Short mmCIF file of C-alpha atoms and ligand atoms in Angstrom, two decimals:
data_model
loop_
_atom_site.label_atom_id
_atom_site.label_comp_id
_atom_site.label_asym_id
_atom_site.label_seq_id
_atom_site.Cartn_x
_atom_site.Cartn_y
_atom_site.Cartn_z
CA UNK B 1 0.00 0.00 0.00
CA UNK B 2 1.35 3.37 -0.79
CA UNK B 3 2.23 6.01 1.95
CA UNK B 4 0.36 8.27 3.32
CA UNK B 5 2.75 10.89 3.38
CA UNK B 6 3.53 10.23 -0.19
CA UNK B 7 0.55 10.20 -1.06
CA UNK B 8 -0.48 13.61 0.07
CA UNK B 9 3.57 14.84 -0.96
CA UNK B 10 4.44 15.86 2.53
CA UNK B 11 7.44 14.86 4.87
CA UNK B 12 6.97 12.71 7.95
CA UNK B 13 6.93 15.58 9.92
CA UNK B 14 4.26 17.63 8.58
CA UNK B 15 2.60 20.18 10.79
CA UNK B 16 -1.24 19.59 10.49
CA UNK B 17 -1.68 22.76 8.63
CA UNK B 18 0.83 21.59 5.84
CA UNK B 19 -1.17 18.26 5.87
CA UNK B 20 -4.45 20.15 5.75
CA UNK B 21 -3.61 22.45 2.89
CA UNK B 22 -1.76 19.61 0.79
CA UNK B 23 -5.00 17.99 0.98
CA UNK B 24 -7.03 21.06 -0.50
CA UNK B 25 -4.46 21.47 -2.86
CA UNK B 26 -4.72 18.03 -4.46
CA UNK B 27 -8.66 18.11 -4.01
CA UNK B 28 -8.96 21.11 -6.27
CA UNK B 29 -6.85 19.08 -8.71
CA UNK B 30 -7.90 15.58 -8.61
CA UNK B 31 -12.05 15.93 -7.12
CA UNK B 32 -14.20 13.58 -9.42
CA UNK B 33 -16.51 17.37 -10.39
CA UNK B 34 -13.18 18.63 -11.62
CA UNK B 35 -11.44 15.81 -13.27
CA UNK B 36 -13.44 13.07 -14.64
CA UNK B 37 -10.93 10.79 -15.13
CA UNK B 38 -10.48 7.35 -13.72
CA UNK B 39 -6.78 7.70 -12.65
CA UNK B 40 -7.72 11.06 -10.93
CA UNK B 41 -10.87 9.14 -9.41
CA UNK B 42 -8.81 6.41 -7.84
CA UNK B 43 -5.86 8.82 -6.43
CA UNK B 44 -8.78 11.51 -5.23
CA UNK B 45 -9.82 7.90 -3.06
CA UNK B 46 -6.01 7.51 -2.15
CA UNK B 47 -5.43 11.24 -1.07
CA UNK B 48 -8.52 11.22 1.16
CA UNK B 49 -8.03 7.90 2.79
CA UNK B 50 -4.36 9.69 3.82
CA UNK B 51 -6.12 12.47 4.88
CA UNK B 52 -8.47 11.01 7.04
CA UNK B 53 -5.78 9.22 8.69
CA UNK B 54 -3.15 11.76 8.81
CA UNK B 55 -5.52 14.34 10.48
CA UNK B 56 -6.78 12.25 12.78
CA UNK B 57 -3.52 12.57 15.48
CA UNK B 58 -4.71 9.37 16.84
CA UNK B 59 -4.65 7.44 13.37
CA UNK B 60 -1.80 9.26 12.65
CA UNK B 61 0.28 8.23 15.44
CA UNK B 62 -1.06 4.35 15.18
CA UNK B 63 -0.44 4.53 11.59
CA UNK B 64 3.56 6.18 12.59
CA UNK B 65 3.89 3.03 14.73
CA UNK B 66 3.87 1.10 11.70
CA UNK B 67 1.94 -2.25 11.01
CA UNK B 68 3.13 -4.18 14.03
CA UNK B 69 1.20 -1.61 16.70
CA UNK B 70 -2.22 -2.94 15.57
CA UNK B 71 -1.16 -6.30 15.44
CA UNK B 72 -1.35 -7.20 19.59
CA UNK B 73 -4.99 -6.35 19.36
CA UNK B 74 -6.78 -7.07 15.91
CA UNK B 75 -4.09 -9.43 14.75
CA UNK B 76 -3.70 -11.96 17.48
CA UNK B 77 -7.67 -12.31 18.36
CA UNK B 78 -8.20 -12.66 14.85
CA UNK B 79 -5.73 -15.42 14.94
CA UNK B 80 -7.72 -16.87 18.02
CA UNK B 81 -10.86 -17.10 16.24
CA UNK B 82 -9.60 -18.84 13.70
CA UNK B 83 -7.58 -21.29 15.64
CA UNK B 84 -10.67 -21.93 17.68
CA UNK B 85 -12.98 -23.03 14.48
CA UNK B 86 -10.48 -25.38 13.32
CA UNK B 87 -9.05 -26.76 16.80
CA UNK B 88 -11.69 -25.35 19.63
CA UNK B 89 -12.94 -27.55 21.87
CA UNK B 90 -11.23 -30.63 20.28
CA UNK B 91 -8.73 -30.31 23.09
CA UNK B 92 -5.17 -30.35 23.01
CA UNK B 93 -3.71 -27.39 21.37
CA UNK B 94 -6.09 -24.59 22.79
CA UNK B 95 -5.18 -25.87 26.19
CA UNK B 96 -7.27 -24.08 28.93
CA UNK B 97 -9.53 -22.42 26.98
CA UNK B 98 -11.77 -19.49 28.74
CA UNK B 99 -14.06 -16.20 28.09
CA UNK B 100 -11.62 -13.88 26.86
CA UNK B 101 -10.95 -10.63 29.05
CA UNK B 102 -12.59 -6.89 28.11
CA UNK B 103 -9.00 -5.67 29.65
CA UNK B 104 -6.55 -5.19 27.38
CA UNK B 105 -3.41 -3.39 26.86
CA UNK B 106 -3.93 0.40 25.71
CA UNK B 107 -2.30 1.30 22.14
CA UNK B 108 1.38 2.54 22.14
CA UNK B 109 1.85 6.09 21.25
CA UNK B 110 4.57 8.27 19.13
CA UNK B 111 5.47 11.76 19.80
CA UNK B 112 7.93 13.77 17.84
CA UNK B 113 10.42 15.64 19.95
CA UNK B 114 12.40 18.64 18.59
CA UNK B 115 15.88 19.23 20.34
CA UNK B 116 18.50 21.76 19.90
CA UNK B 117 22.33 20.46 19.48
CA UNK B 118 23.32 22.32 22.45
CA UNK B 119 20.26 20.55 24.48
CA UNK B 120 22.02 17.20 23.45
CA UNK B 121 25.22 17.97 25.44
CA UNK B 122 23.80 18.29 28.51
CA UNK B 123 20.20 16.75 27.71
CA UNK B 124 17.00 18.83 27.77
CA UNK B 125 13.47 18.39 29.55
CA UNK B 126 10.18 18.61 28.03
CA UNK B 127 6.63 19.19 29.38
CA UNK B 128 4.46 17.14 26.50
CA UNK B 129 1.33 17.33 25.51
CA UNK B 130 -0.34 14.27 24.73
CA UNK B 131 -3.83 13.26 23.36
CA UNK B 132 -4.07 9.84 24.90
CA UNK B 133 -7.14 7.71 26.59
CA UNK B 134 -6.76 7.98 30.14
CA UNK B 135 -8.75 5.43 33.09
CA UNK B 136 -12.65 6.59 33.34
CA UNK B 137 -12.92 8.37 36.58
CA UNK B 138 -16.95 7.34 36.95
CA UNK B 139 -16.44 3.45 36.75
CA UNK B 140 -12.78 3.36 37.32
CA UNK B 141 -12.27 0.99 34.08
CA UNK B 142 -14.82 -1.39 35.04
CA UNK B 143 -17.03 -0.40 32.28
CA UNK B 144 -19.91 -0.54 34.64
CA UNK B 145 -22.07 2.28 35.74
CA UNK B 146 -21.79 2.51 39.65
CA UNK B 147 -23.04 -0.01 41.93
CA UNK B 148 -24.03 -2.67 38.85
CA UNK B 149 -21.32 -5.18 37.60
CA UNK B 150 -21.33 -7.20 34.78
CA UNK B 151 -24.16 -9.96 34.58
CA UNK B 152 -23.04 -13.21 32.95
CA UNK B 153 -23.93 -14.28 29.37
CA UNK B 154 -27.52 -16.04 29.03
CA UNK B 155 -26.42 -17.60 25.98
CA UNK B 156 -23.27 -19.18 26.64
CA UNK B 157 -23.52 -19.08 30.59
CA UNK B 158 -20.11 -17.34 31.22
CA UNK B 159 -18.17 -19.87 28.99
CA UNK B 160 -17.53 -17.39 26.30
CA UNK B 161 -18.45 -19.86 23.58
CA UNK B 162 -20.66 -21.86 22.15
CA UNK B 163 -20.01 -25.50 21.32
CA UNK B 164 -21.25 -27.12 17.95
CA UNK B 165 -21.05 -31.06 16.60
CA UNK B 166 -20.33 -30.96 12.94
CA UNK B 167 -20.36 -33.81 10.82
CA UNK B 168 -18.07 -34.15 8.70
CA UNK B 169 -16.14 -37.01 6.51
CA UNK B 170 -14.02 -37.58 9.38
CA UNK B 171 -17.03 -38.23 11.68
CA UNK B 172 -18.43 -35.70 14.40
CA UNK B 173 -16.34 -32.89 15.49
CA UNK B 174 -16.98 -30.74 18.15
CA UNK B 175 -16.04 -26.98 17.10
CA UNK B 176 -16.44 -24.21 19.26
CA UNK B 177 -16.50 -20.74 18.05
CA UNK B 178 -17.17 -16.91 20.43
CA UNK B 179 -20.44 -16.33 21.64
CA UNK B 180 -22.04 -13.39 19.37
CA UNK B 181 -24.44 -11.93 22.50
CA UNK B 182 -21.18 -11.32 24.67
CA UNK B 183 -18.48 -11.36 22.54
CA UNK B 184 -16.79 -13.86 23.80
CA UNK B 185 -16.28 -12.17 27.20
CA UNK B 186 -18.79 -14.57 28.55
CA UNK B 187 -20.70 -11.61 30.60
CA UNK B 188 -22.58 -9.03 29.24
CA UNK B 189 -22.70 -5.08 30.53
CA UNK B 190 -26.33 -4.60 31.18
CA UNK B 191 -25.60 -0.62 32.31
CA UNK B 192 -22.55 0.78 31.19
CA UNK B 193 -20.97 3.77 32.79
CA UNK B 194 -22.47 6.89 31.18
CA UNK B 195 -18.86 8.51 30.95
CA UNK B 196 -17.40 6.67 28.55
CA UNK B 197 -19.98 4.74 26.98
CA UNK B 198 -18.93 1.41 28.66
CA UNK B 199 -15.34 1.45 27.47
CA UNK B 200 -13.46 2.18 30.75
CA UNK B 201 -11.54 5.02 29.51
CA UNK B 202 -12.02 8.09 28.00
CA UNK B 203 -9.90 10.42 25.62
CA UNK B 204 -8.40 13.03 27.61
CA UNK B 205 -4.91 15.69 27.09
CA UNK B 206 -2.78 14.84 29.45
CA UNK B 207 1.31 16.47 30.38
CA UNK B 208 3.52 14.04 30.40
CA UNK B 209 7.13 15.25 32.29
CA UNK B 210 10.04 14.10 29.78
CA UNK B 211 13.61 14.03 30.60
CA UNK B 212 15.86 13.40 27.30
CA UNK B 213 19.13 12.31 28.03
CA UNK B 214 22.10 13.62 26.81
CA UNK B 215 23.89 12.04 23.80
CA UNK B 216 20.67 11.49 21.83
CA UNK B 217 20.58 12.05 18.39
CA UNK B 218 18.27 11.91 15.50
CA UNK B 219 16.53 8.83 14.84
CA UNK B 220 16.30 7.33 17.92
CA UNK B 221 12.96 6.64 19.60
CA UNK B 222 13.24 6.12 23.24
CA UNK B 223 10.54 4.21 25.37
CA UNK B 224 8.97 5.52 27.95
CA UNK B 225 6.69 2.38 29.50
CA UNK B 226 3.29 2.72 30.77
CA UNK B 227 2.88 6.45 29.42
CA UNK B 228 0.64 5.19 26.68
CA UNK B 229 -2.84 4.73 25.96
CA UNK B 230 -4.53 3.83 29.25
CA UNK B 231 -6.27 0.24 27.93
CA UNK B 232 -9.78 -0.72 27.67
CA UNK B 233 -11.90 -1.80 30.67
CA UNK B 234 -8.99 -0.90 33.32
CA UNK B 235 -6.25 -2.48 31.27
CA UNK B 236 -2.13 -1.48 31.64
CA UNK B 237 -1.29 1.10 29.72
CA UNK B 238 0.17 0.85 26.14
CA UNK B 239 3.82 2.35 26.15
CA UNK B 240 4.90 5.77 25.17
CA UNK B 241 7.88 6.32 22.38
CA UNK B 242 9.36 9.59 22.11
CA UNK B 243 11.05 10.01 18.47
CA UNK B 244 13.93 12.45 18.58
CA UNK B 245 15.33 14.79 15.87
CA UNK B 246 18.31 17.09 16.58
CA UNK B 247 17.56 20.54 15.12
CA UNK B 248 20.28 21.86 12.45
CA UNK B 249 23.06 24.01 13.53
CA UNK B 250 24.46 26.75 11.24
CA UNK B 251 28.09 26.53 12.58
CA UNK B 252 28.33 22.70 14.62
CA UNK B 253 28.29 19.93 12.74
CA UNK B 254 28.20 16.17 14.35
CA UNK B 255 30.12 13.27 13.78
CA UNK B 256 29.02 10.59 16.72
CA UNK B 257 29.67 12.31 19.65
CA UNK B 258 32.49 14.75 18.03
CA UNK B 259 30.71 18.21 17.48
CA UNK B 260 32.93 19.56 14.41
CA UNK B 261 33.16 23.19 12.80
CA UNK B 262 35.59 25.25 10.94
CA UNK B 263 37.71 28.20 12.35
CA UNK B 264 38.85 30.51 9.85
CA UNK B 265 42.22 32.04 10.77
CA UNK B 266 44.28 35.35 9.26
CA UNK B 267 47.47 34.85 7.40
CA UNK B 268 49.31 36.93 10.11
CA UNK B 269 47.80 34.29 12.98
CA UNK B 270 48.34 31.45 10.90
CA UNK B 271 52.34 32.19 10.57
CA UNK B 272 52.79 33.69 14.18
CA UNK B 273 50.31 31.49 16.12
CA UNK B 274 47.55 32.90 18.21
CA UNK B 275 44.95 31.81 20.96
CA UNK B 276 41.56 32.24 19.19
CA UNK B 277 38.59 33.16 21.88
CA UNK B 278 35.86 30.66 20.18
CA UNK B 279 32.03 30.91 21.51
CA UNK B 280 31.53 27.33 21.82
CA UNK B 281 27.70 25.19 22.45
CA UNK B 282 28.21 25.39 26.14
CA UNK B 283 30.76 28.40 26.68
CA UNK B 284 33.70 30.10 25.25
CA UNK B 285 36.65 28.43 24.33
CA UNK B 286 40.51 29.15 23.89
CA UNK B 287 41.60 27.03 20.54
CA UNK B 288 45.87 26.65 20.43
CA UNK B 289 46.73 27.79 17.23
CA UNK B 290 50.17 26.74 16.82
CA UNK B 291 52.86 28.96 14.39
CA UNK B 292 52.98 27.54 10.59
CA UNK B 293 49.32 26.41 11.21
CA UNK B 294 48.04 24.88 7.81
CA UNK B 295 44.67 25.36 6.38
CA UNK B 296 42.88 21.70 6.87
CA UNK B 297 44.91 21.23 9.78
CA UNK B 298 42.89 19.98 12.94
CA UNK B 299 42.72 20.83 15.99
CA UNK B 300 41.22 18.90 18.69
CA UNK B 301 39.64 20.24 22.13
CA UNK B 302 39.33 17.06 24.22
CA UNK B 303 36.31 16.44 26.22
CA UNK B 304 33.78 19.30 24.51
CA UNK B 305 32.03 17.30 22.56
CA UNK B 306 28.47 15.78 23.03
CA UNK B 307 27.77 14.09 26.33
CA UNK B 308 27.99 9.97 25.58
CA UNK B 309 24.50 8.79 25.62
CA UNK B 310 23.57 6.97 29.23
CA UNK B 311 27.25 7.06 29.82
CA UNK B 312 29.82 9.50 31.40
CA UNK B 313 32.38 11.48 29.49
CA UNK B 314 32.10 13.21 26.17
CA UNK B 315 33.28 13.05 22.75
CA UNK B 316 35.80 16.03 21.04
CA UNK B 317 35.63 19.28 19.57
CA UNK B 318 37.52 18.82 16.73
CA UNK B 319 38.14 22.60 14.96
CA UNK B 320 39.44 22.90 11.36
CA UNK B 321 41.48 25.44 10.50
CA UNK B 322 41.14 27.89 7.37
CA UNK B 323 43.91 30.10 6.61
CA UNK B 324 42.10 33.39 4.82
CA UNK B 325 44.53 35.05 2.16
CA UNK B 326 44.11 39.00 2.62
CA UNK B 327 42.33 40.29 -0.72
CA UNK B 328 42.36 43.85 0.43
CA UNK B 329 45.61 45.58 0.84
CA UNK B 330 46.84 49.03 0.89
CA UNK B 331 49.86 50.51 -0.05
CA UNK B 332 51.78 49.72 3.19
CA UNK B 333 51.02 46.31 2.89
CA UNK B 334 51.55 45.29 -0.59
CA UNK B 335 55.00 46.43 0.46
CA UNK B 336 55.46 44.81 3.59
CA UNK B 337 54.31 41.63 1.81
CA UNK B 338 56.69 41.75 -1.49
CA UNK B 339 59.65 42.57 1.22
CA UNK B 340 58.44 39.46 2.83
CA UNK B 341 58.58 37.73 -0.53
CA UNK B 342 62.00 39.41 -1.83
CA UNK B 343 63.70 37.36 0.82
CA UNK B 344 61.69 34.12 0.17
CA UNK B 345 62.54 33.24 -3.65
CA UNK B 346 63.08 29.27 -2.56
CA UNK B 347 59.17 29.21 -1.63
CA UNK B 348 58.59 29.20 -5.35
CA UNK B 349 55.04 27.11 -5.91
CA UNK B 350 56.16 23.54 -6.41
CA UNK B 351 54.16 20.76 -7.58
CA UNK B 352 53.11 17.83 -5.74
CA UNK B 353 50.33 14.93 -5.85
CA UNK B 354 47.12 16.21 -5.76
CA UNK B 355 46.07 15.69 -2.14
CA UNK B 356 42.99 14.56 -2.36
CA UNK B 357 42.47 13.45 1.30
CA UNK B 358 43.01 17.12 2.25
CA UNK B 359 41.10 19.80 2.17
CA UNK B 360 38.12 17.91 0.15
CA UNK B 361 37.75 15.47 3.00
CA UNK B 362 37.61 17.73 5.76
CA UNK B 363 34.90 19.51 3.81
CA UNK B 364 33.17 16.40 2.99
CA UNK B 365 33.18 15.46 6.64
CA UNK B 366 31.78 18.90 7.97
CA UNK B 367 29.00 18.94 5.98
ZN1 ZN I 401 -16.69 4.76 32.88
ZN1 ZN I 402 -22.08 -15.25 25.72
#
């Protein structure tokens, strides 16, 4: 099946006003009053299927989750029923067979956090807000409106099932398959709790307090258990995964836990050496610059790099070095410089192999 955020031509992290007005804008285009095609017919179906899941924050975080989120709940019952029409009741395999339970797990949830690269030295906290289903406070997940309980099934007395002989070419068989009255749950909610319509929870906003640790980096989803969905009919809740993505920074670059940049330096500081007053993520810093300095030279600043994730110590700064050539000079200067070259005629450009692991791959690397 295609992607919804192909479909509708927006990035994973869309904003739901970008989703909203991609939508429109492929409406106007493909809408069955507009274009009477058959191609436009079948992507105007596509597009608004998307939609409806992609503006829907629930849907949108279940559908984020990817396939294997739904598959606890719809998946494995639907397995179960069809295990129990071919094996039910024949014993063996099913084992201990029961009425299922109304509890269940809640649904996993994905939020998107943004974090600056500075915030990932040191780590960053977050108040979140999060659309979730939290316990009903009426019933207190029993489903139940207050002082009733659940009455058990007329139809299958409690069992959850109901039993069938079949005959078939290999004589009778006993099948058993979930009673339709209860649902299998083998009791049946005469008065459910007004609050939330019998479910045991209700949808609710709720702040969730999130430390991020230091060292994290883009990509990386960490799990925060039980901060979830709360689950139907007073079940655990599902768990909560927090997907991270480092904000770009116009001067640090990172390579693991290495935060890299470029210094450019004078000519003059470059041939005399200098101590260059840097304004580094988390303070100023005083870079070495040794004389006869090279442009693509190095230099590393141990320890003032990114924080190692859930461990101590952090990586490097590691500083190139630019050497500017002055492009500006007046009078004075030209003629300090050609003194400076009068008495340097062995310096004469020589050639040498082209170096390509030079300059090119400390470029390469920074960006
Ligand atoms: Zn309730
Ligand atoms: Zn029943």
């Amino acid at each position: 099946m295609a992607d919804h955020y192909e479909v509708l031509g927006v990035s994973r992290d869309a904003s739901p006003d970008e989703i909203k007005k991609a939508y429109r804008r492929l409406a106007r285009e493909l809408h069955p009053d507009v274009n009477p095609s058959p191609e436009a017919s079948e992507r105007f179906k596509l597009v608004t299927h998307a939609y409806d899941v992609l503006s829907d924050p629930q849907q949108r975080q279940q559908y984020d989750l990817g396939p294997q989120a739904g598959f606890e709940g719809a998946g494995f019952s639907g397995f179960g029923d069809i295990f129990e029409t071919f094996f039910g009741g024949a014993g063996g395999g099913g084992g201990q067979r029961g009425p299922r339970s109304r509890r269940e797990r809640g649904q996993d949830a994905l939020l998107r956090v943004e974090v600056d690269l500075d915030e990932v030295i040191f780590g960053a906290h977050r108040d979140l807000e999060v659309d979730t289903a939290v316990v009903c406070e009426t019933c207190g997940g029993s489903c139940c409106q207050p002082g009733t309980a659940p009455v058990t099934c007329d139809i299958c007395h409690g069992t959850g099932s109901i039993q069938r002989t079949v005959r078939s070419l290999l004589g009778n068989v006993m099948t058993s398959s979930p009673c339709g009255t209860c649902r299998g749950y083998g009791t049946v909610i005469a008065t459910p709790c007004v609050t939330c319509q019998g479910q045991g929870r209700v949808r609710a906003r709720r702040t969730v307090p999130v430390d991020i640790p230091a060292g994290v980096d883009t990509g990386l989803r960490l799990q925060m258990p039980g901060s979830g969905e709360a689950g139907p009919a007073g079940g655990t809740n599902g768990d909560l995964y927090l997907e991270i993505k480092v904000r770009h920074h116009d001067v640090f670059s990172r390579d693991g836990d290495d935060l890299l940049c470029t210094l450019t330096v004078s000519m003059a500081d470059a041939v005399l050496g200098a101590t260059a007053k840097v304004k580094a993520l988390d303070g100023d810093i005083d870079v070495e610059l040794k004389p006869g300095v090279q442009s693509a030279d190095v230099i590393t600043v141990k320890g003032r790099g990114i924080t190692h994730l859930r461990g101590s110590g952090r990586g490097d700064l590691r500083v190139g070095v630019q050497v500017l050539t002055p492009t500006k000079l007046d009078r004075k200067e030209r003629e300090l410089i050609e003194q400076f070259a009068s008495r340097h005629h062995d310096d004469a450009p020589t050639l040498a192999r082209f170096q390509q692991g030079l300059f090119s791959k400390l470029r390469d690397r920074f960006l």
